[in-house]
Amino acid sequence: MPDAEPIEFEDPVLGHKLSFIDTERDGQPVTRVEMWVRPGGGVPPHIHPVIEEQFEVLEGRLQLLSGRKWGEAGAGETVVVPPGKRHAYRNRSDAEAHAVCWVSPPSEMLAGFLGDAAELAQAGRLTRGGLPKHPSAVLQAAVLATHYRPMVVLGSPPMRPFGLDRVLMPPLARLACRRGYEPGAIMGR
């Protein structure tokens, strides 16, 4: 596998810095995501329908949600999240946590989604909980939710009553696209 430059960005809302690179692990292709999670940082519950994540804590402590139960992992510990399992992570300590997440199969969409979300956060368009602050940010979020849905489903079934996300997001995303929003170019780059 050829060496490539990592994709790096920081998300001020989710409180983490991430570095993505496609590589191999145990002879298998994977995406390696190096994570630095500030105190109070983390991601909300979500599901990856087809990818497995292995969170390996290098320094500090991370709380990891798997299903409905939170657990804690420290340096040298690994937590495996199979495809289709609701999960999240957060740092509730007062020191930065450093971890690596091994993503299998490799996923360019994961870096795309988190990079687009980080751009919205850097532009001040998301609340601390990661929700859109303005109507135009709702349209931008709808583009992301619709485009990246094969890779990530945000929230959990109780947070998506009656499938409203599947009913509302596609028409909002179409409206957003007509206004010029698209994945990878959310902020007009």
mmCIF file of C-alpha atoms in Angstrom:
data_model
loop_
_atom_site.group_PDB
_atom_site.id
_atom_site.type_symbol
_atom_site.label_atom_id
_atom_site.label_comp_id
_atom_site.label_asym_id
_atom_site.label_seq_id
_atom_site.Cartn_x
_atom_site.Cartn_y
_atom_site.Cartn_z
ATOM 1 C CA MET A 1 0.000 0.000 0.000
ATOM 2 C CA PRO A 2 1.608 3.340 -1.036
ATOM 3 C CA ASP A 3 2.435 5.895 1.635
ATOM 4 C CA ALA A 4 0.068 8.833 1.658
ATOM 5 C CA GLU A 5 -0.156 12.042 3.606
ATOM 6 C CA PRO A 6 -2.576 11.844 6.524
ATOM 7 C CA ILE A 7 -5.774 13.889 6.498
ATOM 8 C CA GLU A 8 -5.845 15.987 9.681
ATOM 9 C CA PHE A 9 -8.317 18.408 11.216
ATOM 10 C CA GLU A 10 -9.573 19.689 14.543
ATOM 11 C CA ASP A 11 -13.191 20.007 15.649
ATOM 12 C CA PRO A 12 -13.714 22.689 18.330
ATOM 13 C CA VAL A 13 -17.263 21.527 19.106
ATOM 14 C CA LEU A 14 -16.489 17.826 19.546
ATOM 15 C CA GLY A 15 -13.192 18.719 21.223
ATOM 16 C CA HIS A 16 -10.892 16.450 19.290
ATOM 17 C CA LYS A 17 -8.087 16.485 16.758
ATOM 18 C CA LEU A 18 -8.036 13.607 14.259
ATOM 19 C CA SER A 19 -5.497 12.240 11.794
ATOM 20 C CA PHE A 20 -6.627 9.694 9.148
ATOM 21 C CA ILE A 21 -4.434 7.445 7.018
ATOM 22 C CA ASP A 22 -5.144 4.260 5.068
ATOM 23 C CA THR A 23 -2.670 1.536 5.954
ATOM 24 C CA GLU A 24 -2.473 -2.176 6.774
ATOM 25 C CA ARG A 25 -2.817 -4.003 10.072
ATOM 26 C CA ASP A 26 -2.180 -7.733 10.380
ATOM 27 C CA GLY A 27 -1.978 -7.867 6.563
ATOM 28 C CA GLN A 28 -5.453 -6.334 6.124
ATOM 29 C CA PRO A 29 -6.287 -2.856 4.761
ATOM 30 C CA VAL A 30 -7.598 -0.479 7.454
ATOM 31 C CA THR A 31 -8.006 3.213 8.136
ATOM 32 C CA ARG A 32 -5.940 4.342 11.121
ATOM 33 C CA VAL A 33 -7.494 7.273 12.964
ATOM 34 C CA GLU A 34 -5.246 8.866 15.561
ATOM 35 C CA MET A 35 -7.301 10.811 18.098
ATOM 36 C CA TRP A 36 -6.474 13.462 20.683
ATOM 37 C CA VAL A 37 -9.600 14.104 22.765
ATOM 38 C CA ARG A 38 -9.634 17.141 25.043
ATOM 39 C CA PRO A 39 -11.306 17.041 28.468
ATOM 40 C CA GLY A 40 -15.044 17.353 27.820
ATOM 41 C CA GLY A 41 -14.635 16.252 24.175
ATOM 42 C CA GLY A 42 -16.263 13.306 22.431
ATOM 43 C CA VAL A 43 -18.800 12.278 19.828
ATOM 44 C CA PRO A 44 -22.560 11.679 20.202
ATOM 45 C CA PRO A 45 -24.075 8.201 19.806
ATOM 46 C CA HIS A 46 -24.054 6.852 16.259
ATOM 47 C CA ILE A 47 -24.004 3.610 14.271
ATOM 48 C CA HIS A 48 -21.735 2.476 11.443
ATOM 49 C CA PRO A 49 -23.754 -0.076 9.444
ATOM 50 C CA VAL A 50 -20.758 -1.731 7.758
ATOM 51 C CA ILE A 51 -17.539 -0.792 9.559
ATOM 52 C CA GLU A 52 -15.879 -2.138 12.698
ATOM 53 C CA GLU A 53 -13.928 0.192 14.964
ATOM 54 C CA GLN A 54 -11.252 -0.854 17.448
ATOM 55 C CA PHE A 55 -10.439 1.917 19.927
ATOM 56 C CA GLU A 56 -6.961 1.486 21.414
ATOM 57 C CA VAL A 57 -6.207 3.957 24.222
ATOM 58 C CA LEU A 58 -2.567 5.085 24.193
ATOM 59 C CA GLU A 59 -2.628 7.713 26.972
ATOM 60 C CA GLY A 60 -5.261 8.983 29.364
ATOM 61 C CA ARG A 61 -8.776 7.594 29.733
ATOM 62 C CA LEU A 62 -11.808 7.445 27.426
ATOM 63 C CA GLN A 63 -15.363 6.544 28.237
ATOM 64 C CA LEU A 64 -16.872 4.427 25.466
ATOM 65 C CA LEU A 65 -20.544 3.694 24.879
ATOM 66 C CA SER A 66 -21.359 0.305 23.416
ATOM 67 C CA GLY A 67 -25.068 -0.288 22.957
ATOM 68 C CA ARG A 68 -26.636 1.318 26.034
ATOM 69 C CA LYS A 69 -23.743 0.871 28.477
ATOM 70 C CA TRP A 70 -20.825 3.225 29.110
ATOM 71 C CA GLY A 71 -17.459 1.763 30.099
ATOM 72 C CA GLU A 72 -14.039 3.264 30.621
ATOM 73 C CA ALA A 73 -10.734 2.328 29.000
ATOM 74 C CA GLY A 74 -7.236 3.439 29.955
ATOM 75 C CA ALA A 75 -3.801 3.232 28.384
ATOM 76 C CA GLY A 76 -3.168 -0.202 26.873
ATOM 77 C CA GLU A 77 -6.855 -1.156 26.691
ATOM 78 C CA THR A 78 -8.828 -1.774 23.489
ATOM 79 C CA VAL A 79 -12.592 -1.674 22.913
ATOM 80 C CA VAL A 80 -14.040 -3.276 19.756
ATOM 81 C CA VAL A 81 -17.283 -1.945 18.249
ATOM 82 C CA PRO A 82 -18.777 -4.274 15.609
ATOM 83 C CA PRO A 83 -20.766 -2.987 12.618
ATOM 84 C CA GLY A 84 -24.318 -1.963 13.487
ATOM 85 C CA LYS A 85 -23.572 -1.339 17.199
ATOM 86 C CA ARG A 86 -24.582 2.041 18.664
ATOM 87 C CA HIS A 87 -21.521 3.688 20.212
ATOM 88 C CA ALA A 88 -19.845 6.949 21.228
ATOM 89 C CA TYR A 89 -16.783 8.148 23.084
ATOM 90 C CA ARG A 90 -16.039 10.977 25.501
ATOM 91 C CA ASN A 91 -13.277 12.240 27.752
ATOM 92 C CA ARG A 92 -14.577 13.060 31.230
ATOM 93 C CA SER A 93 -11.110 13.333 32.777
ATOM 94 C CA ASP A 94 -9.126 16.539 33.223
ATOM 95 C CA ALA A 95 -6.309 15.436 30.871
ATOM 96 C CA GLU A 96 -6.199 14.937 27.115
ATOM 97 C CA ALA A 97 -6.755 11.346 25.959
ATOM 98 C CA HIS A 98 -4.735 9.953 23.064
ATOM 99 C CA ALA A 99 -6.051 6.914 21.193
ATOM 100 C CA VAL A 100 -5.984 5.124 17.864
ATOM 101 C CA CYS A 101 -9.115 3.845 16.180
ATOM 102 C CA TRP A 102 -8.620 1.064 13.623
ATOM 103 C CA VAL A 103 -11.438 1.155 11.033
ATOM 104 C CA SER A 104 -12.180 -1.960 8.990
ATOM 105 C CA PRO A 105 -12.887 -2.027 6.115
ATOM 106 C CA PRO A 106 -11.085 1.250 5.304
ATOM 107 C CA SER A 107 -13.438 4.204 4.937
ATOM 108 C CA GLU A 108 -12.706 7.435 3.079
ATOM 109 C CA MET A 109 -16.265 8.492 3.917
ATOM 110 C CA LEU A 110 -15.464 8.587 7.644
ATOM 111 C CA ALA A 111 -12.805 11.281 7.164
ATOM 112 C CA GLY A 112 -15.108 13.117 4.729
ATOM 113 C CA PHE A 113 -18.010 13.159 7.170
ATOM 114 C CA LEU A 114 -15.968 14.195 10.198
ATOM 115 C CA GLY A 115 -14.065 16.772 8.123
ATOM 116 C CA ASP A 116 -17.287 18.338 6.848
ATOM 117 C CA ALA A 117 -18.718 18.362 10.395
ATOM 118 C CA ALA A 118 -15.504 19.989 11.680
ATOM 119 C CA GLU A 119 -15.850 22.731 9.053
ATOM 120 C CA LEU A 120 -19.370 23.483 10.270
ATOM 121 C CA ALA A 121 -18.079 23.555 13.859
ATOM 122 C CA GLN A 122 -15.131 25.818 12.983
ATOM 123 C CA ALA A 123 -17.556 28.209 11.293
ATOM 124 C CA GLY A 124 -19.625 28.417 14.509
ATOM 125 C CA ARG A 125 -22.661 26.776 12.884
ATOM 126 C CA LEU A 126 -23.123 23.959 15.443
ATOM 127 C CA THR A 127 -24.113 23.933 19.107
ATOM 128 C CA ARG A 128 -21.953 22.200 21.739
ATOM 129 C CA GLY A 129 -24.171 19.144 21.248
ATOM 130 C CA GLY A 130 -23.373 19.120 17.518
ATOM 131 C CA LEU A 131 -26.799 20.380 16.395
ATOM 132 C CA PRO A 132 -27.235 23.073 13.719
ATOM 133 C CA LYS A 133 -27.601 26.624 15.073
ATOM 134 C CA HIS A 134 -29.253 28.291 12.043
ATOM 135 C CA PRO A 135 -31.726 27.287 9.297
ATOM 136 C CA SER A 136 -28.940 27.243 6.684
ATOM 137 C CA ALA A 137 -26.892 24.998 8.992
ATOM 138 C CA VAL A 138 -29.885 22.632 9.149
ATOM 139 C CA LEU A 139 -29.737 22.383 5.356
ATOM 140 C CA GLN A 140 -25.979 21.768 5.459
ATOM 141 C CA ALA A 141 -26.456 19.060 8.127
ATOM 142 C CA ALA A 142 -29.171 17.441 5.990
ATOM 143 C CA VAL A 143 -26.691 17.169 3.103
ATOM 144 C CA LEU A 144 -24.202 15.434 5.398
ATOM 145 C CA ALA A 145 -26.754 13.120 7.001
ATOM 146 C CA THR A 146 -28.093 12.038 3.609
ATOM 147 C CA HIS A 147 -24.789 11.711 1.745
ATOM 148 C CA TYR A 148 -22.941 9.853 4.505
ATOM 149 C CA ARG A 149 -25.875 7.661 5.637
ATOM 150 C CA PRO A 150 -24.382 4.459 4.120
ATOM 151 C CA MET A 151 -21.418 4.930 6.499
ATOM 152 C CA VAL A 152 -22.933 6.558 9.601
ATOM 153 C CA VAL A 153 -26.382 6.864 11.146
ATOM 154 C CA LEU A 154 -26.527 9.550 13.805
ATOM 155 C CA GLY A 155 -28.377 9.200 17.069
ATOM 156 C CA SER A 156 -30.258 6.077 17.964
ATOM 157 C CA PRO A 157 -33.742 4.716 17.272
ATOM 158 C CA PRO A 158 -35.370 6.539 20.241
ATOM 159 C CA MET A 159 -33.868 9.781 18.908
ATOM 160 C CA ARG A 160 -35.359 9.166 15.447
ATOM 161 C CA PRO A 161 -39.083 8.804 16.176
ATOM 162 C CA PHE A 162 -41.130 7.243 13.419
ATOM 163 C CA GLY A 163 -38.240 7.462 10.942
ATOM 164 C CA LEU A 164 -38.514 11.241 10.646
ATOM 165 C CA ASP A 165 -34.844 11.425 9.689
ATOM 166 C CA ARG A 166 -35.519 9.275 6.605
ATOM 167 C CA VAL A 167 -38.587 11.346 5.687
ATOM 168 C CA LEU A 168 -37.265 14.871 6.339
ATOM 169 C CA MET A 169 -33.553 14.696 5.515
ATOM 170 C CA PRO A 170 -33.706 13.795 1.779
ATOM 171 C CA PRO A 171 -35.972 16.726 0.774
ATOM 172 C CA LEU A 172 -33.944 19.106 2.955
ATOM 173 C CA ALA A 173 -30.751 17.793 1.354
ATOM 174 C CA ARG A 174 -32.193 18.321 -2.156
ATOM 175 C CA LEU A 175 -33.107 21.914 -1.219
ATOM 176 C CA ALA A 176 -29.609 22.427 0.191
ATOM 177 C CA CYS A 177 -28.006 21.087 -3.003
ATOM 178 C CA ARG A 178 -30.112 23.498 -5.076
ATOM 179 C CA ARG A 179 -28.647 26.254 -2.883
ATOM 180 C CA GLY A 180 -25.124 25.056 -3.603
ATOM 181 C CA TYR A 181 -24.294 22.943 -0.562
ATOM 182 C CA GLU A 182 -22.619 19.612 -1.203
ATOM 183 C CA PRO A 183 -20.458 17.177 0.764
ATOM 184 C CA GLY A 184 -16.789 18.124 0.762
ATOM 185 C CA ALA A 185 -17.733 21.706 -0.032
ATOM 186 C CA ILE A 186 -20.071 22.557 2.834
ATOM 187 C CA MET A 187 -18.451 25.899 3.530
ATOM 188 C CA GLY A 188 -17.955 26.719 -0.150
ATOM 189 C CA ARG A 189 -14.331 25.609 -0.535
#
